[in-house]
Amino acid sequence: MTEALQGEGFVPTASELPGWGERVLRRDGPVCRVSARILWQADAAARLTQIQGLYREDGCL
């Protein structure tokens, strides 16, 4: 998951939750700043067991 998200421009966050992976993508558009956050958990075999996402627009004109 980490490599796939990194390839799309997501970067690690400073506040990773214990047991969760977390990455964020921020983009400044011509009208709005947007961010997407992905959180996931995986088992010992690196299979995803949970995934959550959040998309939001900030600072729109």
PDB file of N, CA and C in Angstrom:
ATOM      1  N   MET A   1       0.823  -1.179   0.000  1.00  0.00           N
ATOM      2  CA  MET A   1       0.000   0.000   0.000  1.00  0.00           C
ATOM      3  C   MET A   1       0.875   1.253   0.000  1.00  0.00           C
ATOM      4  N   THR A   2       1.905   1.235   0.808  1.00  0.00           N
ATOM      5  CA  THR A   2       2.789   2.401   0.908  1.00  0.00           C
ATOM      6  C   THR A   2       3.400   2.769  -0.437  1.00  0.00           C
ATOM      7  N   GLU A   3       3.899   1.778  -1.157  1.00  0.00           N
ATOM      8  CA  GLU A   3       4.539   2.052  -2.441  1.00  0.00           C
ATOM      9  C   GLU A   3       3.529   2.553  -3.467  1.00  0.00           C
ATOM     10  N   ALA A   4       2.345   1.961  -3.476  1.00  0.00           N
ATOM     11  CA  ALA A   4       1.308   2.394  -4.430  1.00  0.00           C
ATOM     12  C   ALA A   4       0.904   3.837  -4.173  1.00  0.00           C
ATOM     13  N   LEU A   5       0.710   4.193  -2.917  1.00  0.00           N
ATOM     14  CA  LEU A   5       0.316   5.568  -2.598  1.00  0.00           C
ATOM     15  C   LEU A   5       1.457   6.546  -2.868  1.00  0.00           C
ATOM     16  N   GLN A   6       2.676   6.150  -2.573  1.00  0.00           N
ATOM     17  CA  GLN A   6       3.824   7.017  -2.851  1.00  0.00           C
ATOM     18  C   GLN A   6       3.916   7.303  -4.340  1.00  0.00           C
ATOM     19  N   GLY A   7       3.652   6.307  -5.166  1.00  0.00           N
ATOM     20  CA  GLY A   7       3.670   6.497  -6.609  1.00  0.00           C
ATOM     21  C   GLY A   7       2.622   7.484  -7.092  1.00  0.00           C
ATOM     22  N   GLU A   8       1.571   7.686  -6.309  1.00  0.00           N
ATOM     23  CA  GLU A   8       0.513   8.646  -6.651  1.00  0.00           C
ATOM     24  C   GLU A   8       0.750  10.019  -6.013  1.00  0.00           C
ATOM     25  N   GLY A   9       1.846  10.170  -5.251  1.00  0.00           N
ATOM     26  CA  GLY A   9       2.175  11.460  -4.660  1.00  0.00           C
ATOM     27  C   GLY A   9       1.807  11.606  -3.196  1.00  0.00           C
ATOM     28  N   PHE A  10       1.299  10.544  -2.559  1.00  0.00           N
ATOM     29  CA  PHE A  10       0.980  10.600  -1.132  1.00  0.00           C
ATOM     30  C   PHE A  10       2.271  10.549  -0.322  1.00  0.00           C
ATOM     31  N   VAL A  11       2.288  11.246   0.807  1.00  0.00           N
ATOM     32  CA  VAL A  11       3.467  11.291   1.668  1.00  0.00           C
ATOM     33  C   VAL A  11       3.073  10.866   3.082  1.00  0.00           C
ATOM     34  N   PRO A  12       4.058  10.373   3.864  1.00  0.00           N
ATOM     35  CA  PRO A  12       3.763   9.995   5.248  1.00  0.00           C
ATOM     36  C   PRO A  12       3.320  11.203   6.073  1.00  0.00           C
ATOM     37  N   THR A  13       2.555  10.931   7.095  1.00  0.00           N
ATOM     38  CA  THR A  13       2.152  11.986   8.025  1.00  0.00           C
ATOM     39  C   THR A  13       3.000  11.902   9.285  1.00  0.00           C
ATOM     40  N   ALA A  14       3.023  12.970  10.027  1.00  0.00           N
ATOM     41  CA  ALA A  14       3.799  12.999  11.263  1.00  0.00           C
ATOM     42  C   ALA A  14       3.065  12.308  12.409  1.00  0.00           C
ATOM     43  N   SER A  15       1.781  12.044  12.245  1.00  0.00           N
ATOM     44  CA  SER A  15       0.992  11.514  13.357  1.00  0.00           C
ATOM     45  C   SER A  15       0.413  10.136  13.053  1.00  0.00           C
ATOM     46  N   GLU A  16       1.251   9.203  12.610  1.00  0.00           N
ATOM     47  CA  GLU A  16       0.738   7.867  12.334  1.00  0.00           C
ATOM     48  C   GLU A  16       0.224   7.230  13.623  1.00  0.00           C
ATOM     49  N   LEU A  17      -0.942   6.614  13.524  1.00  0.00           N
ATOM     50  CA  LEU A  17      -1.539   5.933  14.663  1.00  0.00           C
ATOM     51  C   LEU A  17      -0.899   4.560  14.824  1.00  0.00           C
ATOM     52  N   PRO A  18      -0.680   4.095  16.059  1.00  0.00           N
ATOM     53  CA  PRO A  18      -0.094   2.767  16.253  1.00  0.00           C
ATOM     54  C   PRO A  18      -0.936   1.694  15.552  1.00  0.00           C
ATOM     55  N   GLY A  19      -0.285   0.865  14.749  1.00  0.00           N
ATOM     56  CA  GLY A  19      -0.971  -0.205  14.046  1.00  0.00           C
ATOM     57  C   GLY A  19      -1.631   0.210  12.738  1.00  0.00           C
ATOM     58  N   TRP A  20      -1.584   1.473  12.410  1.00  0.00           N
ATOM     59  CA  TRP A  20      -2.204   1.979  11.179  1.00  0.00           C
ATOM     60  C   TRP A  20      -1.138   2.580  10.283  1.00  0.00           C
ATOM     61  N   GLY A  21      -1.287   2.406   8.980  1.00  0.00           N
ATOM     62  CA  GLY A  21      -0.509   3.156   8.013  1.00  0.00           C
ATOM     63  C   GLY A  21      -1.318   4.388   7.643  1.00  0.00           C
ATOM     64  N   GLU A  22      -0.652   5.470   7.349  1.00  0.00           N
ATOM     65  CA  GLU A  22      -1.363   6.711   7.016  1.00  0.00           C
ATOM     66  C   GLU A  22      -0.538   7.521   6.032  1.00  0.00           C
ATOM     67  N   ARG A  23      -1.199   8.007   4.982  1.00  0.00           N
ATOM     68  CA  ARG A  23      -0.544   8.864   3.998  1.00  0.00           C
ATOM     69  C   ARG A  23      -1.500   9.969   3.602  1.00  0.00           C
ATOM     70  N   VAL A  24      -0.939  11.090   3.163  1.00  0.00           N
ATOM     71  CA  VAL A  24      -1.764  12.238   2.785  1.00  0.00           C
ATOM     72  C   VAL A  24      -1.270  12.820   1.461  1.00  0.00           C
ATOM     73  N   LEU A  25      -2.193  13.364   0.702  1.00  0.00           N
ATOM     74  CA  LEU A  25      -1.897  14.041  -0.566  1.00  0.00           C
ATOM     75  C   LEU A  25      -2.542  15.416  -0.498  1.00  0.00           C
ATOM     76  N   ARG A  26      -1.765  16.451  -0.769  1.00  0.00           N
ATOM     77  CA  ARG A  26      -2.295  17.821  -0.788  1.00  0.00           C
ATOM     78  C   ARG A  26      -1.998  18.435  -2.144  1.00  0.00           C
ATOM     79  N   ARG A  27      -2.995  19.122  -2.677  1.00  0.00           N
ATOM     80  CA  ARG A  27      -2.841  19.791  -3.968  1.00  0.00           C
ATOM     81  C   ARG A  27      -3.457  21.185  -3.873  1.00  0.00           C
ATOM     82  N   ASP A  28      -2.768  22.155  -4.425  1.00  0.00           N
ATOM     83  CA  ASP A  28      -3.290  23.513  -4.542  1.00  0.00           C
ATOM     84  C   ASP A  28      -3.815  23.689  -5.954  1.00  0.00           C
ATOM     85  N   GLY A  29      -5.122  23.832  -6.084  1.00  0.00           N
ATOM     86  CA  GLY A  29      -5.736  24.055  -7.383  1.00  0.00           C
ATOM     87  C   GLY A  29      -5.962  25.532  -7.628  1.00  0.00           C
ATOM     88  N   PRO A  30      -6.499  25.889  -8.780  1.00  0.00           N
ATOM     89  CA  PRO A  30      -6.716  27.296  -9.096  1.00  0.00           C
ATOM     90  C   PRO A  30      -7.796  27.939  -8.226  1.00  0.00           C
ATOM     91  N   VAL A  31      -8.706  27.146  -7.689  1.00  0.00           N
ATOM     92  CA  VAL A  31      -9.792  27.688  -6.876  1.00  0.00           C
ATOM     93  C   VAL A  31      -9.731  27.168  -5.447  1.00  0.00           C
ATOM     94  N   CYS A  32      -9.400  25.897  -5.253  1.00  0.00           N
ATOM     95  CA  CYS A  32      -9.405  25.274  -3.924  1.00  0.00           C
ATOM     96  C   CYS A  32      -8.114  24.503  -3.673  1.00  0.00           C
ATOM     97  N   ARG A  33      -7.784  24.401  -2.410  1.00  0.00           N
ATOM     98  CA  ARG A  33      -6.738  23.499  -1.954  1.00  0.00           C
ATOM     99  C   ARG A  33      -7.469  22.223  -1.522  1.00  0.00           C
ATOM    100  N   VAL A  34      -7.003  21.069  -1.953  1.00  0.00           N
ATOM    101  CA  VAL A  34      -7.656  19.813  -1.593  1.00  0.00           C
ATOM    102  C   VAL A  34      -6.659  18.898  -0.898  1.00  0.00           C
ATOM    103  N   SER A  35      -7.195  18.015  -0.060  1.00  0.00           N
ATOM    104  CA  SER A  35      -6.353  17.015   0.579  1.00  0.00           C
ATOM    105  C   SER A  35      -7.104  15.689   0.624  1.00  0.00           C
ATOM    106  N   ALA A  36      -6.334  14.628   0.521  1.00  0.00           N
ATOM    107  CA  ALA A  36      -6.872  13.275   0.637  1.00  0.00           C
ATOM    108  C   ALA A  36      -6.009  12.533   1.642  1.00  0.00           C
ATOM    109  N   ARG A  37      -6.649  11.832   2.552  1.00  0.00           N
ATOM    110  CA  ARG A  37      -5.935  11.077   3.587  1.00  0.00           C
ATOM    111  C   ARG A  37      -6.410   9.629   3.538  1.00  0.00           C
ATOM    112  N   ILE A  38      -5.472   8.706   3.537  1.00  0.00           N
ATOM    113  CA  ILE A  38      -5.755   7.280   3.516  1.00  0.00           C
ATOM    114  C   ILE A  38      -5.154   6.655   4.771  1.00  0.00           C
ATOM    115  N   LEU A  39      -5.950   5.860   5.479  1.00  0.00           N
ATOM    116  CA  LEU A  39      -5.487   5.113   6.649  1.00  0.00           C
ATOM    117  C   LEU A  39      -5.790   3.641   6.399  1.00  0.00           C
ATOM    118  N   TRP A  40      -4.905   2.749   6.820  1.00  0.00           N
ATOM    119  CA  TRP A  40      -5.147   1.329   6.633  1.00  0.00           C
ATOM    120  C   TRP A  40      -4.456   0.513   7.704  1.00  0.00           C
ATOM    121  N   GLN A  41      -4.976  -0.706   7.880  1.00  0.00           N
ATOM    122  CA  GLN A  41      -4.356  -1.714   8.729  1.00  0.00           C
ATOM    123  C   GLN A  41      -4.134  -2.948   7.868  1.00  0.00           C
ATOM    124  N   ALA A  42      -3.080  -3.668   8.177  1.00  0.00           N
ATOM    125  CA  ALA A  42      -2.775  -4.901   7.451  1.00  0.00           C
ATOM    126  C   ALA A  42      -2.432  -5.990   8.457  1.00  0.00           C
ATOM    127  N   ASP A  43      -2.642  -7.246   8.045  1.00  0.00           N
ATOM    128  CA  ASP A  43      -2.287  -8.359   8.913  1.00  0.00           C
ATOM    129  C   ASP A  43      -0.805  -8.698   8.751  1.00  0.00           C
ATOM    130  N   ALA A  44      -0.361  -9.758   9.418  1.00  0.00           N
ATOM    131  CA  ALA A  44       1.055 -10.139   9.399  1.00  0.00           C
ATOM    132  C   ALA A  44       1.536 -10.511   8.000  1.00  0.00           C
ATOM    133  N   ALA A  45       0.616 -10.916   7.123  1.00  0.00           N
ATOM    134  CA  ALA A  45       0.981 -11.262   5.744  1.00  0.00           C
ATOM    135  C   ALA A  45       0.854 -10.061   4.811  1.00  0.00           C
ATOM    136  N   ALA A  46       0.690  -8.860   5.359  1.00  0.00           N
ATOM    137  CA  ALA A  46       0.575  -7.606   4.608  1.00  0.00           C
ATOM    138  C   ALA A  46      -0.707  -7.528   3.781  1.00  0.00           C
ATOM    139  N   ARG A  47      -1.741  -8.273   4.171  1.00  0.00           N
ATOM    140  CA  ARG A  47      -3.051  -8.166   3.519  1.00  0.00           C
ATOM    141  C   ARG A  47      -3.858  -7.099   4.231  1.00  0.00           C
ATOM    142  N   LEU A  48      -4.476  -6.223   3.458  1.00  0.00           N
ATOM    143  CA  LEU A  48      -5.279  -5.159   4.051  1.00  0.00           C
ATOM    144  C   LEU A  48      -6.458  -5.741   4.816  1.00  0.00           C
ATOM    145  N   THR A  49      -6.647  -5.267   6.036  1.00  0.00           N
ATOM    146  CA  THR A  49      -7.783  -5.702   6.844  1.00  0.00           C
ATOM    147  C   THR A  49      -8.788  -4.573   7.051  1.00  0.00           C
ATOM    148  N   GLN A  50      -8.321  -3.342   6.976  1.00  0.00           N
ATOM    149  CA  GLN A  50      -9.192  -2.166   7.083  1.00  0.00           C
ATOM    150  C   GLN A  50      -8.588  -1.043   6.257  1.00  0.00           C
ATOM    151  N   ILE A  51      -9.462  -0.229   5.697  1.00  0.00           N
ATOM    152  CA  ILE A  51      -8.999   0.946   4.962  1.00  0.00           C
ATOM    153  C   ILE A  51     -10.046   2.042   5.106  1.00  0.00           C
ATOM    154  N   GLN A  52      -9.585   3.254   5.297  1.00  0.00           N
ATOM    155  CA  GLN A  52     -10.461   4.415   5.420  1.00  0.00           C
ATOM    156  C   GLN A  52      -9.869   5.554   4.610  1.00  0.00           C
ATOM    157  N   GLY A  53     -10.718   6.438   4.142  1.00  0.00           N
ATOM    158  CA  GLY A  53     -10.234   7.582   3.379  1.00  0.00           C
ATOM    159  C   GLY A  53     -11.033   8.832   3.689  1.00  0.00           C
ATOM    160  N   LEU A  54     -10.410   9.968   3.485  1.00  0.00           N
ATOM    161  CA  LEU A  54     -11.041  11.261   3.711  1.00  0.00           C
ATOM    162  C   LEU A  54     -10.576  12.209   2.617  1.00  0.00           C
ATOM    163  N   TYR A  55     -11.515  12.924   2.019  1.00  0.00           N
ATOM    164  CA  TYR A  55     -11.209  13.930   1.002  1.00  0.00           C
ATOM    165  C   TYR A  55     -11.845  15.223   1.470  1.00  0.00           C
ATOM    166  N   ARG A  56     -11.114  16.322   1.376  1.00  0.00           N
ATOM    167  CA  ARG A  56     -11.716  17.605   1.747  1.00  0.00           C
ATOM    168  C   ARG A  56     -11.130  18.748   0.931  1.00  0.00           C
ATOM    169  N   GLU A  57     -11.937  19.776   0.777  1.00  0.00           N
ATOM    170  CA  GLU A  57     -11.516  20.988   0.097  1.00  0.00           C
ATOM    171  C   GLU A  57     -11.296  22.061   1.168  1.00  0.00           C
ATOM    172  N   ASP A  58     -10.163  22.728   1.090  1.00  0.00           N
ATOM    173  CA  ASP A  58      -9.818  23.782   2.045  1.00  0.00           C
ATOM    174  C   ASP A  58      -9.553  25.078   1.301  1.00  0.00           C
ATOM    175  N   GLY A  59      -9.880  26.175   1.876  1.00  0.00           N
ATOM    176  CA  GLY A  59      -9.496  27.464   1.351  1.00  0.00           C
ATOM    177  C   GLY A  59     -10.064  27.799  -0.014  1.00  0.00           C
ATOM    178  N   CYS A  60     -11.284  27.396  -0.292  1.00  0.00           N
ATOM    179  CA  CYS A  60     -11.889  27.712  -1.589  1.00  0.00           C
ATOM    180  C   CYS A  60     -12.241  29.187  -1.670  1.00  0.00           C
ATOM    181  N   LEU A  61     -12.087  29.739  -2.860  1.00  0.00           N
ATOM    182  CA  LEU A  61     -12.437  31.143  -3.070  1.00  0.00           C
ATOM    183  C   LEU A  61     -13.933  31.313  -3.183  1.00  0.00           C
TER     184      LEU A  61
END
